[in-house]
CSV table of C-alpha atoms in Angstrom, one decimal:
chain,number,residue,atom,x,y,z
F,1,PRO,CA,-18.7,9.5,1.1
F,2,ILE,CA,-17.2,8.2,-2.4
F,3,LEU,CA,-20.8,9.2,-4.1
F,4,ALA,CA,-20.2,12.6,-2.6
F,5,SER,CA,-17.3,12.8,-4.2
F,6,PHE,CA,-18.2,11.8,-7.2
F,7,ILE,CA,-21.5,13.9,-7.3
F,8,ILE,CA,-19.4,16.8,-6.4
F,9,GLY,CA,-16.7,15.9,-9.0
F,10,ALA,CA,-19.5,15.8,-11.7
F,11,ILE,CA,-20.4,19.3,-11.1
F,12,LEU,CA,-16.6,20.4,-11.2
F,13,ILE,CA,-16.3,18.8,-14.4
F,14,SER,CA,-19.2,20.7,-15.5
F,15,ALA,CA,-18.4,23.8,-14.6
F,16,ILE,CA,-15.2,23.5,-16.4
F,17,GLY,CA,-17.5,23.0,-19.7
F,18,ALA,CA,-16.7,19.7,-19.9
F,19,SER,CA,-19.9,16.8,-19.9
F,20,PRO,CA,-20.1,14.3,-17.5
F,21,GLU,CA,-21.5,12.1,-20.1
F,22,ASP,CA,-18.0,12.5,-21.8
F,23,VAL,CA,-16.5,10.7,-18.7
F,24,LEU,CA,-18.8,8.1,-18.9
F,25,SER,CA,-17.8,7.2,-22.0
F,26,VAL,CA,-14.1,7.4,-21.3
F,27,ILE,CA,-15.1,4.6,-18.3
F,28,GLY,CA,-17.2,2.5,-20.4
F,29,ASP,CA,-14.5,2.2,-23.4
F,30,ILE,CA,-11.5,1.1,-19.8
F,31,PHE,CA,-14.2,-1.7,-18.9
F,32,SER,CA,-14.8,-2.8,-22.2
F,33,ASP,CA,-11.1,-3.4,-23.0
F,34,SER,CA,-9.0,-6.1,-21.1
F,35,ASN,CA,-5.8,-4.2,-21.9
F,36,SER,CA,-7.2,-1.0,-19.7
F,37,ILE,CA,-8.5,-3.6,-17.0
F,38,ALA,CA,-5.0,-5.4,-16.6
F,39,GLU,CA,-3.5,-1.8,-16.2
F,40,ILE,CA,-6.2,-1.0,-13.3
F,41,PHE,CA,-4.9,-4.1,-11.4
F,42,VAL,CA,-1.2,-3.1,-12.1
F,43,SER,CA,-2.1,0.2,-10.3
F,44,THR,CA,-4.0,-1.7,-7.8
F,45,ILE,CA,-1.3,-4.2,-6.8
F,46,PRO,CA,1.5,-1.6,-5.2
F,47,LEU,CA,-1.4,-0.3,-3.1
F,48,ILE,CA,-3.0,-2.9,-1.9
F,49,CYS,CA,0.0,-3.6,-0.2
F,50,THR,CA,1.1,-0.5,1.1
F,51,GLY,CA,-2.9,-0.2,2.0
F,52,LEU,CA,-2.7,-3.4,4.2
F,53,SER,CA,0.3,-2.0,6.0
F,54,VAL,CA,-1.1,1.2,7.0
F,55,ALA,CA,-3.9,-0.5,8.0
F,56,PHE,CA,-2.2,-3.2,10.1
F,57,ALA,CA,-0.3,-0.6,11.8
F,58,PHE,CA,-3.7,1.3,12.5
F,59,ARG,CA,-5.5,-1.7,13.4
F,60,THR,CA,-2.7,-2.2,16.4
F,61,GLY,CA,-2.5,1.2,17.7
F,62,LEU,CA,0.3,2.8,15.4
F,63,PHE,CA,0.7,5.3,12.5
F,64,ASN,CA,2.6,3.9,10.2
F,65,ILE,CA,3.5,6.8,8.0
F,66,GLY,CA,6.7,5.1,6.6
F,67,ALA,CA,5.3,2.7,4.3
F,68,GLU,CA,6.7,4.5,1.1
F,69,GLY,CA,10.5,3.9,2.7
F,70,GLN,CA,9.6,0.4,3.4
F,71,PHE,CA,7.9,0.0,-0.2
F,72,ILE,CA,11.0,1.9,-1.4
F,73,MET,CA,13.5,-0.5,0.6
F,74,GLY,CA,11.6,-3.9,-0.3
F,75,GLY,CA,11.7,-3.0,-3.8
F,76,LEU,CA,15.5,-2.3,-3.6
F,77,PHE,CA,16.5,-5.4,-1.7
F,78,ALA,CA,14.0,-7.8,-4.2
F,79,GLY,CA,15.9,-6.7,-7.2
F,80,LEU,CA,19.2,-6.6,-5.6
F,81,VAL,CA,18.7,-10.3,-4.7
F,82,ALA,CA,17.1,-11.1,-8.0
F,83,ILE,CA,20.3,-9.8,-10.0
F,84,LYS,CA,22.7,-11.3,-7.9
F,85,MET,CA,21.3,-14.3,-8.1
F,86,GLU,CA,20.7,-14.7,-11.9
F,87,GLY,CA,21.3,-17.7,-13.6
F,88,MET,CA,20.0,-20.2,-10.6
F,89,ASN,CA,17.0,-21.9,-10.3
F,90,PHE,CA,14.0,-19.9,-11.6
F,91,TYR,CA,11.9,-20.6,-8.5
F,92,LEU,CA,14.7,-20.3,-5.8
F,93,VAL,CA,15.4,-16.4,-7.3
F,94,LEU,CA,11.8,-15.8,-6.9
F,95,ILE,CA,11.5,-17.0,-3.7
F,96,CYS,CA,14.5,-15.6,-2.5
F,97,SER,CA,13.7,-12.0,-3.7
F,98,ILE,CA,10.2,-11.9,-2.3
F,99,LEU,CA,11.2,-12.7,0.7
F,100,ALA,CA,14.1,-10.3,0.4
F,101,GLY,CA,11.6,-7.8,0.1
F,102,ILE,CA,9.0,-8.8,3.1
F,103,ILE,CA,11.9,-9.1,5.5
F,104,VAL,CA,13.9,-5.9,4.6
F,105,GLY,CA,10.3,-3.9,4.7
F,106,GLY,CA,9.7,-5.5,8.2
F,107,ILE,CA,13.4,-5.0,9.5
F,108,TRP,CA,12.8,-1.3,7.8
F,109,ALA,CA,9.4,-0.6,9.9
F,110,GLY,CA,10.6,-2.9,12.8
F,111,ILE,CA,13.2,0.4,13.6
F,112,ALA,CA,10.4,2.7,14.8
F,113,GLY,CA,8.6,-0.4,16.1
F,114,TYR,CA,11.9,-0.5,18.5
F,115,LEU,CA,11.9,3.2,19.1
F,116,LYS,CA,8.6,3.0,20.3
F,117,ALA,CA,8.6,0.4,22.4
F,118,ARG,CA,12.0,1.0,23.8
F,119,PHE,CA,12.2,4.9,24.5
F,120,ASN,CA,8.7,6.0,23.7
F,121,ILE,CA,9.7,7.8,20.4
F,122,SER,CA,6.9,8.8,18.0
F,123,GLU,CA,6.7,6.3,15.2
F,124,VAL,CA,5.6,9.2,13.0
F,125,VAL,CA,8.7,11.0,13.7
F,126,VAL,CA,10.8,8.2,12.8
F,127,THR,CA,9.4,6.6,10.0
F,128,ILE,CA,9.0,10.0,8.0
F,129,MET,CA,12.8,10.6,8.8
F,130,LEU,CA,13.3,7.0,7.5
F,131,ASN,CA,11.3,7.8,4.5
F,132,TYR,CA,13.9,9.8,3.3
F,133,THR,CA,17.0,7.5,4.1
F,134,ALA,CA,15.4,4.9,2.0
F,135,LEU,CA,15.2,7.5,-0.7
F,136,TYR,CA,18.8,8.5,-0.5
F,137,PHE,CA,20.0,5.1,0.1
F,138,VAL,CA,18.3,3.3,-3.3
F,139,GLN,CA,20.3,6.5,-4.9
F,140,PHE,CA,23.4,5.2,-3.5
F,141,ALA,CA,23.1,1.6,-4.2
F,142,VAL,CA,22.0,1.2,-7.5
F,143,PRO,CA,24.9,3.0,-9.3
F,144,LYS,CA,27.0,1.0,-7.0
F,145,PHE,CA,25.8,-2.7,-6.7
F,146,ILE,CA,23.6,-3.1,-9.7
F,147,LYS,CA,24.3,0.1,-12.1
F,148,GLY,CA,22.3,-0.8,-15.4
F,149,SER,CA,22.7,1.8,-18.8
F,150,ASN,CA,23.3,4.9,-16.2
F,151,ASP,CA,23.5,5.6,-12.5
F,152,ILE,CA,19.9,6.0,-12.5
F,153,ILE,CA,18.4,2.4,-13.4
F,154,SER,CA,19.9,-1.1,-12.6
F,155,LYS,CA,20.2,-4.1,-14.6
F,156,PRO,CA,16.9,-5.3,-15.6
F,157,ILE,CA,15.4,-8.1,-13.3
F,158,VAL,CA,15.1,-10.9,-15.5
F,159,ALA,CA,16.4,-14.3,-15.3
F,160,GLU,CA,18.8,-15.9,-18.0
F,161,ASP,CA,16.3,-16.6,-21.0
F,162,GLY,CA,15.1,-13.2,-20.4
F,163,THR,CA,11.6,-14.0,-18.9
F,164,GLY,CA,10.6,-11.4,-16.0
F,165,TYR,CA,9.9,-13.5,-12.6
F,166,LEU,CA,6.7,-12.3,-12.1
F,167,GLN,CA,5.7,-13.1,-15.8
F,168,ASN,CA,2.5,-15.3,-16.1
F,169,SER,CA,1.3,-16.8,-19.5
F,170,LEU,CA,-1.9,-17.7,-18.2
F,171,ILE,CA,-2.6,-14.1,-17.0
F,172,GLU,CA,-1.4,-12.7,-20.1
F,173,GLY,CA,-3.5,-14.6,-22.5
F,174,ILE,CA,-6.4,-13.5,-20.4
F,175,PHE,CA,-5.8,-9.5,-20.3
F,176,SER,CA,-3.4,-9.4,-23.4
F,177,ASN,CA,-0.7,-7.5,-21.0
F,178,HIS,CA,2.3,-8.7,-20.1
F,179,ARG,CA,2.7,-6.2,-17.3
F,180,LEU,CA,0.4,-8.5,-15.1
F,181,GLY,CA,1.4,-11.7,-14.1
F,182,THR,CA,2.2,-13.6,-10.7
F,183,ASP,CA,2.1,-10.2,-9.1
F,184,LEU,CA,-1.9,-10.1,-8.8
F,185,PHE,CA,-1.8,-13.8,-6.9
F,186,PHE,CA,1.1,-12.3,-4.2
F,187,ALA,CA,-1.3,-9.3,-3.7
F,188,ILE,CA,-4.4,-11.5,-2.9
F,189,PHE,CA,-2.4,-13.9,-0.9
F,190,GLY,CA,-1.5,-10.6,1.3
F,191,VAL,CA,-5.1,-9.6,2.0
F,192,ILE,CA,-5.9,-13.4,2.7
F,193,ILE,CA,-2.8,-13.6,5.1
F,194,PHE,CA,-4.2,-9.9,6.8
F,195,TYR,CA,-7.4,-11.2,7.6
F,196,ILE,CA,-6.5,-14.7,9.0
F,197,VAL,CA,-3.9,-12.9,11.0
F,198,MET,CA,-6.0,-9.9,12.2
F,199,GLU,CA,-9.4,-11.2,12.6
F,200,LYS,CA,-8.9,-15.2,13.3
F,201,THR,CA,-5.7,-15.8,15.7
F,202,VAL,CA,-5.2,-15.1,19.2
F,203,PHE,CA,-1.7,-13.1,18.0
F,204,GLY,CA,-3.7,-11.0,15.8
F,205,TYR,CA,-6.1,-9.9,19.3
F,206,GLU,CA,-3.0,-9.7,21.4
F,207,LEU,CA,-1.9,-7.0,19.0
F,208,ARG,CA,-5.2,-5.0,18.6
F,209,SER,CA,-5.6,-5.4,22.3
F,210,VAL,CA,-2.2,-3.5,22.8
F,211,GLY,CA,-3.2,-1.1,20.3
F,212,TYR,CA,-6.5,0.1,22.5
F,213,ASN,CA,-5.0,-0.2,25.6
F,214,ALA,CA,-1.4,-0.6,26.0
F,215,ASN,CA,-1.7,-0.5,29.9
F,216,ALA,CA,-4.8,-3.1,30.5
F,217,SER,CA,-2.7,-5.3,28.2
F,218,LYS,CA,0.3,-5.4,30.4
F,219,PHE,CA,-1.9,-6.0,33.5
F,220,VAL,CA,-3.1,-9.2,31.8
F,221,GLY,CA,0.2,-10.3,31.1
F,222,MET,CA,0.6,-9.4,27.4
F,223,LYS,CA,4.3,-8.2,26.4
F,224,VAL,CA,3.5,-5.2,25.2
F,225,ASN,CA,6.8,-3.9,23.8
F,226,ARG,CA,7.7,-7.0,21.5
F,227,ASN,CA,3.8,-7.0,20.1
F,228,THR,CA,4.5,-2.9,19.5
F,229,ILE,CA,7.8,-3.9,17.5
F,230,LEU,CA,6.0,-7.1,15.7
F,231,SER,CA,3.1,-5.0,14.9
F,232,MET,CA,5.2,-2.3,12.8
F,233,ALA,CA,7.8,-5.1,11.6
F,234,ILE,CA,4.6,-6.9,10.2
F,235,SER,CA,2.9,-3.6,9.0
F,236,GLY,CA,6.3,-2.9,7.1
F,237,ALA,CA,6.6,-6.7,5.5
F,238,PHE,CA,3.5,-5.9,3.8
F,239,ALA,CA,4.7,-2.9,2.3
F,240,GLY,CA,8.0,-4.5,1.5
F,241,LEU,CA,5.8,-6.9,-0.4
F,242,GLY,CA,4.5,-4.2,-2.8
F,243,GLY,CA,7.8,-2.8,-3.4
F,244,ALA,CA,9.2,-6.3,-4.8
F,245,LEU,CA,6.0,-7.1,-6.9
F,246,TYR,CA,6.1,-3.4,-8.2
F,247,ASN,CA,10.2,-3.9,-9.1
F,248,MET,CA,10.1,-7.2,-10.1
F,249,GLY,CA,6.4,-6.9,-12.2
F,250,PRO,CA,5.7,-4.0,-14.4
F,251,VAL,CA,8.8,-2.2,-13.7
F,252,GLY,CA,11.2,-4.7,-14.4
F,253,GLN,CA,14.4,-2.8,-12.6
F,254,VAL,CA,15.0,-0.6,-9.4
F,255,VAL,CA,14.9,2.8,-10.2
F,256,ALA,CA,16.8,5.5,-8.3
F,257,GLY,CA,14.4,8.1,-8.1
F,258,SER,CA,14.7,12.0,-7.2
F,259,THR,CA,11.3,11.9,-5.8
F,260,PHE,CA,8.9,9.2,-4.0
F,261,GLN,CA,6.7,7.6,-6.0
F,262,GLY,CA,3.3,8.1,-3.5
F,263,TYR,CA,2.3,4.7,-3.2
F,264,GLY,CA,3.4,4.2,0.6
F,265,TYR,CA,1.6,8.0,1.2
F,266,MET,CA,-1.4,6.6,-0.8
F,267,GLY,CA,-1.6,3.6,1.0
F,268,ILE,CA,-2.9,5.6,3.8
F,269,ALA,CA,-5.7,6.9,2.1
F,270,VAL,CA,-6.3,3.2,0.7
F,271,ALA,CA,-6.5,2.0,4.5
F,272,LEU,CA,-8.8,5.2,5.7
F,273,ILE,CA,-11.1,4.6,2.8
F,274,GLY,CA,-11.4,0.7,3.6
F,275,ALA,CA,-11.7,1.1,7.4
F,276,ASN,CA,-8.5,-0.6,8.0
F,277,THR,CA,-9.7,-4.1,6.8
F,278,ALA,CA,-8.3,-6.6,4.3
F,279,LEU,CA,-11.3,-6.5,2.0
F,280,GLY,CA,-12.0,-2.5,2.6
F,281,SER,CA,-8.2,-2.1,1.3
F,282,LEU,CA,-8.5,-4.3,-1.5
F,283,LEU,CA,-11.6,-2.3,-2.3
F,284,GLY,CA,-10.3,0.9,-1.9
F,285,ALA,CA,-6.8,0.2,-3.8
F,286,LEU,CA,-9.1,-0.6,-6.6
F,287,LEU,CA,-10.7,2.5,-6.4
F,288,PHE,CA,-7.6,4.5,-6.8
F,289,GLY,CA,-6.1,2.0,-9.3
F,290,PHE,CA,-9.1,2.8,-11.4
F,291,LEU,CA,-8.9,6.8,-11.2
F,292,GLY,CA,-4.9,6.4,-11.8
F,293,VAL,CA,-6.0,4.4,-15.0
F,294,LEU,CA,-8.6,7.1,-15.8
F,295,THR,CA,-6.7,10.1,-15.3
F,296,PRO,CA,-4.6,9.9,-18.4
F,297,GLN,CA,-7.8,9.5,-20.6
F,298,LEU,CA,-9.8,12.1,-19.1
F,299,SER,CA,-7.1,14.6,-21.3
F,300,PHE,CA,-8.9,13.1,-24.6
F,301,VAL,CA,-11.9,15.1,-23.3
F,302,GLY,CA,-10.9,17.8,-22.6
F,303,ILE,CA,-10.7,17.2,-18.5
F,304,PRO,CA,-7.5,18.2,-16.6
F,305,LYS,CA,-5.7,15.2,-15.1
F,306,ASP,CA,-5.8,17.2,-11.7
F,307,ILE,CA,-9.8,15.9,-11.4
F,308,ALA,CA,-8.5,12.6,-10.3
F,309,ASN,CA,-6.5,14.2,-7.6
F,310,ILE,CA,-9.5,16.4,-6.5
F,311,LEU,CA,-11.7,13.3,-6.4
F,312,ILE,CA,-9.0,11.1,-4.2
F,313,GLY,CA,-9.0,14.4,-1.9
F,314,LEU,CA,-12.8,14.6,-1.6
F,315,ILE,CA,-12.9,11.3,-0.7
F,316,VAL,CA,-10.6,11.5,1.8
F,317,LEU,CA,-11.9,14.4,3.4
F,318,PHE,CA,-15.9,12.9,3.3
F,319,VAL,CA,-14.3,9.8,5.0
F,320,ALA,CA,-13.0,11.6,7.5
F,321,ALA,CA,-16.2,13.8,8.1
F,322,LYS,CA,-18.3,10.6,8.0
F,323,SER,CA,-15.7,9.4,11.2
F,324,ILE,CA,-16.1,12.7,12.8
F,325,PHE,CA,-20.3,12.3,12.3
F,326,ASP,CA,-20.1,9.1,13.6
F,327,PHE,CA,-18.3,10.0,16.9
F,328,LYS,CA,-20.2,12.7,17.7
F,329,PHE,CA,-23.3,10.8,16.9
F,330,SER,CA,-22.3,7.7,18.9
F,331,LYS,CA,-21.3,10.2,21.8
F,332,LYS,CA,-24.9,12.1,21.5
F,333,ALA,CA,-26.6,9.0,21.5
F,334,ALA,CA,-24.7,7.4,24.8
F,335,SER,CA,-25.4,11.0,26.4
F,336,SER,CA,-29.0,10.6,25.8
F,337,LYS,CA,-29.1,7.3,26.9
F,338,LYS,CA,-27.3,8.2,30.3
F,339,LYS,CA,-30.2,10.6,31.1
F,340,GLY,CA,-33.2,8.7,30.4
F,341,ASP,CA,-31.6,5.9,32.8
F,342,LYS,CA,-31.5,8.5,35.2
């Protein structure tokens, strides 16, 4: 699907009078510059977290459209804790802030999980509503509690000496980019945790079992309602981690935006491309992170920035088409086998 998308993208580039060779030249320039590579990782980190968030929910039979709101709330409370604890031990503030983002993201998603388990209310509807609640809550909370130079931005999220909590001299020395830091390690750690919980634990098996067949799981003694709530809470925790890393890392403050940043919604595409797996989500996030860095560079060779959005749309479309094709093929194969047995 990705290859087909890029082939069509090349055709579209040629159709508007641009040269695919120019695009390849821009790509070569990006990968030959350590600062540009660092920017790819900066764009990728929040997508890794939201991709894992959506993938975790998908794997357990739930549809988390609320990763955007969980991302926003996690980032808000991580920033709030860091700003209010400024002056305390550096590592204590760092740990408390990241945990605040994770916990609040989990609670925000857990609301939808509880309503799903208790009243069978669609998690899709609830999470969409909670996205807007989170957006407007940040617009209220920033000027009220952590106001910076204006009502839109908070105070800087830095230690007493002005150091960012996620700055890392080793990574900065490698990539010559101060926007990338310890958040890279946290994101990779999230991928590892996802894999272990989902693939290597009994707890993960139970969560997947409830998602596949709640009635059968209940029949064998699994606590369906509890697992539904926990699935959504863990899903939200990944998105909350992404928000915390985003605000404490490259942004360095909480921004009360008037619109969504889109990382949560993009996480749906990341999870879809990654087949709802840990490694797949990582690779999908890297792809979109790369496209995010490529887009502004294309304007220098006369290619509209919207071409990247077209590529993303095509990738999602072809991945969905592949899933439909696989389903039809397996259904046809099963039917043929059944006729052969007769």
